[in-house]
Coordinates of C-alpha atoms and ligand atoms in Angstrom, one line a residue:
M1 CA 251.3 90.9 220.9
K2 CA 252.0 87.6 222.6
K3 CA 250.7 89.1 225.9
L4 CA 247.5 90.2 224.2
L5 CA 247.1 86.7 222.7
A6 CA 247.7 85.1 226.2
L7 CA 245.1 87.5 227.7
L8 CA 242.5 86.6 225.0
L9 CA 243.3 82.9 225.5
S10 CA 242.9 83.2 229.3
I11 CA 239.5 85.0 228.8
V12 CA 238.4 82.2 226.4
L13 CA 239.7 79.6 229.0
V14 CA 237.8 81.2 231.9
F15 CA 234.5 81.3 229.8
S16 CA 234.9 77.8 228.7
L17 CA 235.5 76.6 232.3
V18 CA 232.4 78.5 233.4
A19 CA 230.5 77.0 230.5
C20 CA 231.6 73.5 231.2
G21 CA 230.7 73.7 234.9
E22 CA 230.7 70.3 236.6
N23 CA 232.2 68.6 233.5
T24 CA 235.6 69.9 234.4
A25 CA 235.8 67.6 237.4
D26 CA 237.7 64.9 235.5
N27 CA 240.8 67.0 235.0
T28 CA 240.8 68.7 238.5
D29 CA 241.2 65.8 240.8
N30 CA 241.4 67.6 244.1
T31 CA 242.3 71.1 245.3
E32 CA 245.9 70.2 246.1
N33 CA 246.5 69.0 242.6
T34 CA 244.6 71.6 240.6
V35 CA 246.9 73.5 238.4
V36 CA 246.6 77.3 238.7
E37 CA 245.5 78.5 235.3
T38 CA 245.8 82.2 235.7
K39 CA 249.3 83.6 234.9
P40 CA 250.6 85.0 238.2
K41 CA 252.4 88.3 237.9
T42 CA 256.1 88.3 238.3
E43 CA 258.5 91.2 239.0
I44 CA 261.3 89.2 237.4
N45 CA 260.5 90.1 233.8
I46 CA 262.7 88.7 231.0
T47 CA 262.1 88.0 227.3
K48 CA 263.2 85.1 225.2
D49 CA 265.5 87.4 223.2
E50 CA 267.1 88.7 226.4
V51 CA 267.7 85.2 227.7
Q52 CA 269.2 84.2 224.4
K53 CA 271.4 87.2 224.2
I54 CA 272.7 86.6 227.8
I55 CA 273.3 82.9 227.3
N56 CA 275.0 83.4 223.9
G57 CA 277.1 86.4 225.2
E58 CA 280.8 86.5 225.7
F59 CA 281.8 85.4 229.2
T60 CA 285.2 86.0 230.9
A61 CA 287.0 83.9 233.5
P62 CA 284.5 83.7 236.4
K63 CA 285.2 85.9 239.4
N64 CA 281.7 85.1 240.8
V65 CA 280.5 81.5 241.1
I66 CA 276.8 80.6 241.7
I67 CA 275.1 77.3 242.1
I68 CA 271.3 77.0 242.2
I69 CA 270.0 73.8 243.6
G70 CA 266.4 72.6 243.1
D71 CA 266.1 70.2 246.0
G72 CA 264.4 67.0 244.8
M73 CA 263.9 68.5 241.3
G74 CA 263.8 65.5 238.9
P75 CA 264.2 65.7 235.2
N76 CA 260.5 65.1 234.5
D77 CA 259.5 67.9 237.0
I78 CA 261.2 70.4 234.6
T79 CA 259.5 68.9 231.5
L80 CA 256.1 68.8 233.2
A81 CA 256.4 72.4 234.6
E82 CA 256.9 73.7 231.0
Q83 CA 254.2 71.5 229.5
K84 CA 251.5 72.0 232.2
L85 CA 251.9 75.3 233.9
D86 CA 250.6 78.7 232.8
S87 CA 252.9 80.4 235.3
V88 CA 256.0 79.9 233.2
Y89 CA 257.2 82.7 231.0
D90 CA 255.5 83.3 227.6
F91 CA 258.3 81.3 226.0
G92 CA 258.4 78.6 228.6
L93 CA 261.1 78.0 231.3
V94 CA 264.3 80.0 231.2
L95 CA 266.0 76.8 232.2
N96 CA 265.0 75.1 228.9
Q97 CA 266.7 78.0 226.9
I98 CA 270.1 77.1 228.4
K99 CA 272.2 75.2 225.8
N100 CA 274.9 73.7 227.9
T101 CA 272.9 71.1 229.7
G102 CA 273.5 67.5 230.7
F103 CA 272.7 64.9 233.5
V104 CA 274.2 64.2 236.9
T105 CA 274.5 60.9 238.8
T106 CA 273.6 61.2 242.5
R107 CA 274.4 58.0 244.4
S108 CA 276.0 58.5 247.8
A109 CA 278.9 56.5 249.3
S110 CA 276.4 54.4 251.3
D111 CA 273.3 54.1 249.1
D112 CA 272.1 54.1 245.5
I113 CA 269.5 56.6 246.6
T114 CA 271.1 59.6 248.2
D115 CA 269.7 61.8 250.9
S116 CA 270.1 65.6 250.8
A117 CA 273.0 65.6 253.3
A118 CA 275.3 63.2 251.3
A119 CA 274.3 64.8 248.0
A120 CA 275.0 68.4 249.2
T121 CA 278.3 67.2 250.7
A122 CA 279.2 65.8 247.3
L123 CA 278.2 69.0 245.6
A124 CA 280.1 71.2 248.1
T125 CA 283.3 69.1 248.5
G126 CA 283.7 66.8 245.6
T127 CA 283.7 63.7 247.9
K128 CA 280.9 61.2 248.4
T129 CA 279.8 60.3 251.9
T130 CA 277.3 58.3 253.9
N131 CA 273.6 59.4 253.9
G132 CA 273.0 61.7 256.8
Y133 CA 276.6 63.0 257.0
I134 CA 277.2 66.8 256.7
G135 CA 280.6 67.8 255.2
V136 CA 282.5 64.8 256.6
D137 CA 283.7 61.7 254.8
P138 CA 282.4 58.2 255.6
S139 CA 285.0 57.9 258.4
G140 CA 283.9 61.2 259.9
N141 CA 286.8 63.3 258.8
E142 CA 286.0 66.9 257.9
L143 CA 286.1 67.7 254.2
L144 CA 287.1 71.1 252.9
N145 CA 284.0 72.7 251.3
I146 CA 283.6 75.3 248.5
T147 CA 282.6 78.1 250.8
E148 CA 285.8 77.6 252.8
I149 CA 287.8 77.5 249.6
A150 CA 286.1 80.7 248.4
R151 CA 287.1 82.4 251.7
Q152 CA 290.7 81.3 251.2
M153 CA 290.6 83.0 247.8
G154 CA 289.4 86.2 249.4
K155 CA 285.8 85.9 248.0
K156 CA 282.6 86.8 249.8
V157 CA 280.2 83.9 250.5
G158 CA 276.4 83.8 250.4
I159 CA 273.9 81.1 251.4
V160 CA 270.3 81.5 250.4
T161 CA 267.5 78.9 250.9
D162 CA 263.7 79.0 251.3
D163 CA 264.1 76.1 253.7
K164 CA 265.6 76.3 257.2
L165 CA 269.2 77.6 257.3
S166 CA 270.0 74.4 259.3
G167 CA 268.7 72.2 256.5
A168 CA 270.9 69.6 255.0
T169 CA 271.9 71.6 251.9
P170 CA 273.0 74.9 253.5
S171 CA 274.6 72.8 256.3
A172 CA 276.8 70.8 253.9
F173 CA 277.9 73.9 252.0
T174 CA 279.1 75.6 255.2
T175 CA 279.8 73.2 258.1
H176 CA 280.7 69.7 259.3
N177 CA 278.7 67.3 261.4
I178 CA 278.2 63.6 261.7
S179 CA 274.4 64.0 261.5
R180 CA 272.0 66.3 259.7
D181 CA 269.7 66.0 262.7
N182 CA 271.9 67.9 265.2
T183 CA 269.9 71.0 264.5
S184 CA 271.2 73.3 267.2
E185 CA 274.8 72.3 266.7
L186 CA 274.3 72.8 262.9
I187 CA 272.7 76.3 263.1
S188 CA 275.3 77.5 265.6
S189 CA 278.2 76.3 263.6
I190 CA 276.7 77.7 260.4
I191 CA 276.5 81.2 261.9
K192 CA 280.1 80.8 263.2
T193 CA 281.3 80.4 259.6
K194 CA 280.2 84.1 259.2
A195 CA 279.1 84.0 255.6
D196 CA 278.6 87.5 254.2
V197 CA 275.0 86.8 253.4
F198 CA 272.7 84.2 255.1
M199 CA 269.0 83.8 254.1
G200 CA 266.6 81.2 255.2
E201 CA 263.0 80.8 256.4
G202 CA 261.8 81.2 260.0
Y203 CA 263.2 83.7 262.5
N204 CA 262.9 81.2 265.3
N205 CA 264.6 78.5 263.2
V206 CA 267.8 80.6 263.6
F207 CA 267.3 82.4 266.9
G208 CA 265.6 79.5 268.8
P209 CA 268.4 76.9 268.8
I210 CA 271.6 79.0 268.5
D211 CA 274.2 79.1 271.3
S212 CA 275.4 82.3 273.0
E213 CA 278.6 82.6 270.9
A214 CA 276.6 82.4 267.6
R215 CA 274.0 84.9 269.1
A216 CA 276.9 87.3 269.9
I217 CA 278.1 87.1 266.3
L218 CA 274.7 87.9 264.9
D219 CA 274.3 90.8 267.4
N220 CA 277.7 92.4 266.7
E221 CA 278.5 91.6 263.1
Y222 CA 275.2 91.2 261.2
V223 CA 272.4 93.4 260.1
V224 CA 269.3 91.2 260.7
A225 CA 266.0 91.5 258.8
K226 CA 263.2 89.5 260.5
D227 CA 261.2 89.1 257.2
F228 CA 261.5 90.1 253.6
K229 CA 259.3 93.2 254.1
S230 CA 261.9 94.6 256.5
F231 CA 264.9 94.0 254.2
D232 CA 265.0 97.6 253.0
T233 CA 264.7 99.2 256.5
A234 CA 267.4 96.8 257.9
L235 CA 269.8 97.4 255.0
D236 CA 269.3 101.2 255.2
S237 CA 271.1 101.0 258.6
D238 CA 274.2 99.7 256.7
P239 CA 274.4 101.8 253.5
N240 CA 278.1 101.2 253.0
N241 CA 277.7 97.4 253.2
Q242 CA 280.1 97.1 256.2
K243 CA 278.3 94.5 258.1
K244 CA 277.2 91.0 257.1
F245 CA 273.5 90.3 256.5
L246 CA 271.1 87.7 257.8
G247 CA 267.7 87.9 256.1
I248 CA 264.7 85.8 257.0
I249 CA 262.8 85.1 253.8
D250 CA 259.4 83.5 252.9
K251 CA 259.1 79.8 253.1
Y252 CA 258.8 77.7 250.0
S253 CA 255.3 77.9 248.5
S254 CA 252.9 75.8 246.5
V255 CA 252.3 78.8 244.2
A256 CA 254.8 80.0 241.7
S257 CA 256.5 82.9 243.6
D258 CA 259.1 85.6 243.3
H259 CA 260.3 85.2 246.9
L260 CA 263.5 83.4 246.1
A261 CA 264.4 85.5 243.1
L262 CA 263.9 88.8 245.0
A263 CA 265.9 87.5 247.9
T264 CA 268.6 86.4 245.4
Q265 CA 268.7 89.9 243.9
V266 CA 269.4 91.4 247.4
A267 CA 272.1 88.7 248.0
L268 CA 273.8 89.5 244.6
D269 CA 273.8 93.2 245.5
R270 CA 275.4 92.6 248.9
L271 CA 278.0 90.2 247.6
Q272 CA 279.4 92.1 244.7
N273 CA 283.0 93.1 245.3
E274 CA 286.3 93.2 243.4
N275 CA 287.4 89.7 244.5
G276 CA 284.1 88.1 243.6
F277 CA 281.9 85.7 245.5
F278 CA 280.5 82.2 245.8
L279 CA 276.7 82.0 246.2
M280 CA 274.6 78.9 246.9
I281 CA 270.9 79.2 246.4
E282 CA 268.5 76.4 247.3
G283 CA 264.8 76.2 246.4
C284 CA 263.2 73.3 248.4
G285 CA 259.6 73.2 247.3
T286 CA 260.5 70.7 244.6
D287 CA 261.4 68.3 247.4
K288 CA 258.9 69.1 250.1
F289 CA 255.9 68.9 247.8
G290 CA 257.3 65.7 246.3
Q291 CA 257.2 64.2 249.8
N292 CA 253.6 65.3 250.1
N293 CA 252.5 63.9 246.7
N294 CA 251.5 67.4 245.7
I295 CA 252.5 67.7 242.1
N296 CA 251.0 71.1 241.7
G297 CA 253.2 72.5 244.5
K298 CA 256.2 70.7 243.1
L299 CA 255.8 72.0 239.5
N300 CA 255.1 75.6 240.8
S301 CA 258.3 75.3 242.8
V302 CA 260.2 74.6 239.5
V303 CA 258.8 77.9 238.3
T304 CA 259.9 79.7 241.5
L305 CA 263.4 78.3 240.9
D306 CA 263.2 79.3 237.2
R307 CA 262.5 83.0 238.1
T308 CA 265.6 82.8 240.3
V309 CA 267.6 81.6 237.3
A310 CA 266.2 84.6 235.4
A311 CA 267.3 87.0 238.2
V312 CA 270.8 85.6 238.1
L313 CA 270.9 85.8 234.3
K314 CA 270.0 89.5 234.4
F315 CA 272.9 89.9 236.8
M316 CA 275.2 88.0 234.4
K317 CA 274.2 90.4 231.6
E318 CA 276.1 93.2 233.5
N319 CA 278.6 90.8 235.0
P320 CA 280.0 88.4 232.4
D321 CA 282.7 87.3 234.8
T322 CA 280.1 85.0 236.5
L323 CA 279.5 81.3 236.2
L324 CA 276.1 79.8 236.9
I325 CA 275.3 76.1 237.5
V326 CA 271.7 75.0 238.1
T327 CA 271.2 71.4 239.2
S328 CA 269.5 69.2 241.8
D329 CA 270.7 67.1 244.7
H330 CA 268.4 64.2 243.7
D331 CA 264.9 63.5 242.4
T332 CA 262.0 63.3 244.8
G333 CA 258.7 61.7 243.8
G334 CA 259.7 59.9 240.6
A335 CA 257.4 61.9 238.4
K336 CA 256.5 60.2 235.1
L337 CA 255.3 61.9 231.9
P338 CA 251.6 61.5 231.1
K339 CA 250.3 59.1 228.6
G340 CA 247.3 60.4 226.7
D341 CA 245.0 62.3 229.1
E342 CA 246.4 60.8 232.2
S343 CA 245.7 63.3 235.1
L344 CA 248.5 65.3 236.6
S345 CA 247.8 64.0 240.1
S346 CA 248.7 60.4 239.1
L347 CA 252.2 61.3 237.8
L348 CA 254.2 61.1 241.1
T349 CA 255.1 57.5 241.7
T350 CA 256.6 57.7 245.2
K351 CA 257.0 60.1 248.2
E352 CA 260.6 59.1 248.5
H353 CA 263.8 60.1 246.8
T354 CA 264.8 58.1 243.7
A355 CA 268.1 57.0 242.0
T356 CA 267.2 58.9 238.8
D357 CA 269.9 61.1 237.3
V358 CA 269.2 64.8 237.6
R359 CA 269.7 67.7 235.2
V360 CA 272.5 70.2 235.1
F361 CA 272.3 73.6 233.3
A362 CA 275.4 75.8 232.9
V363 CA 276.0 79.3 231.8
G364 CA 279.4 81.1 231.7
K365 CA 283.0 80.5 230.6
G366 CA 283.8 76.8 230.3
S367 CA 280.1 75.7 230.7
E368 CA 280.2 73.6 227.5
Y369 CA 281.9 71.0 229.8
F370 CA 278.4 69.9 230.8
A371 CA 276.9 69.8 227.3
S372 CA 275.1 66.6 226.3
K373 CA 276.8 64.3 228.8
T374 CA 276.4 62.7 232.2
V375 CA 278.8 63.6 235.0
D376 CA 278.8 62.7 238.7
N377 CA 277.7 65.1 241.4
T378 CA 281.4 65.1 242.6
D379 CA 282.4 66.3 239.1
V380 CA 280.0 69.3 239.4
A381 CA 281.8 70.2 242.7
K382 CA 285.2 69.8 241.2
F383 CA 284.2 72.1 238.3
L384 CA 282.9 74.7 240.7
I385 CA 285.9 74.5 243.0
A386 CA 288.3 74.9 240.1
A387 CA 286.3 78.0 239.1
V388 CA 286.5 79.4 242.6
K389 CA 290.2 78.8 242.6
G390 CA 290.6 80.5 239.2
E391 CA 292.1 77.4 237.7
Ligands
ZN401 ZN1 267.4 67.0 248.9

């Protein structure tokens, strides 16, 4: 019934847009910032009832621990995506259905405004560091990260991003380096950590800069899919899940997309095992489009992330021994909420990161810890690490 109503409304909308002709120019400032009005199809179908049932279900001690990070996703990005976009679910964002939600402070050891390297180090290790540093403290000492701890606990590890695999966030969740800019060192050392699942964008971003030792690991121990279309064929060659998997996925997109959710479903399938797993998923359009002052791309990237949350919740329906945390490393763009008929394109106030607290959403046993309060990004890490350790 709702779908029929939405269809009728969109028909009315199309006719009224046609009827208004040039008069619509005032709310469509330029092509980059024009909000897509037609509801894009998604394969990640979920209803409000289903979401509610999953969120309010009985959870057991988490064997599987998942963090989804919207890079640069500020609190107002989430509010605006629900208010302004037709590409959200009929009931709005899945994220906004989650009841255990609070805020996270993000400052780094060196600056009020963190960069992605220091923020991801804090989220992965529970220790603050200097901007630019990857998995090391301000003195350069290596910090034990959550994927290393998961390994010690006998769990599988997955890293999924629609950015480069050598980006600051996947780097800080896997490896250690004094600089986020040492790309070839980073990607080689990331591969050498031998996560059970790696997914990132750009085949050449992995195979271009790696050293011979990392190359040999990929050749001998991994099934490699060069793009999402070849996932099935590649995985058919390893039906018993005996090898590790590197999948190249589609890059972040300015249009609300299923790419990250579908990749996540494959990752969940590969990672499931009796000892559990730790999975980090990063969607980076919320950062990249913030840097380009493209609010339409930014808000659509919130929807891309939201569909990924839906995919994980559907997994949790069958696997209540799973904990999910959704948060951001920092805000990018400083989006403000509109006053009156203020146009969407004027709402981003900067192309830089800001010091704004970000949101956190939690589902699973113990997730009420986050309800209606503000914690630090190192507290998020400590909570996740305790869960991985079974404490
Ligand atoms: Zn970031």
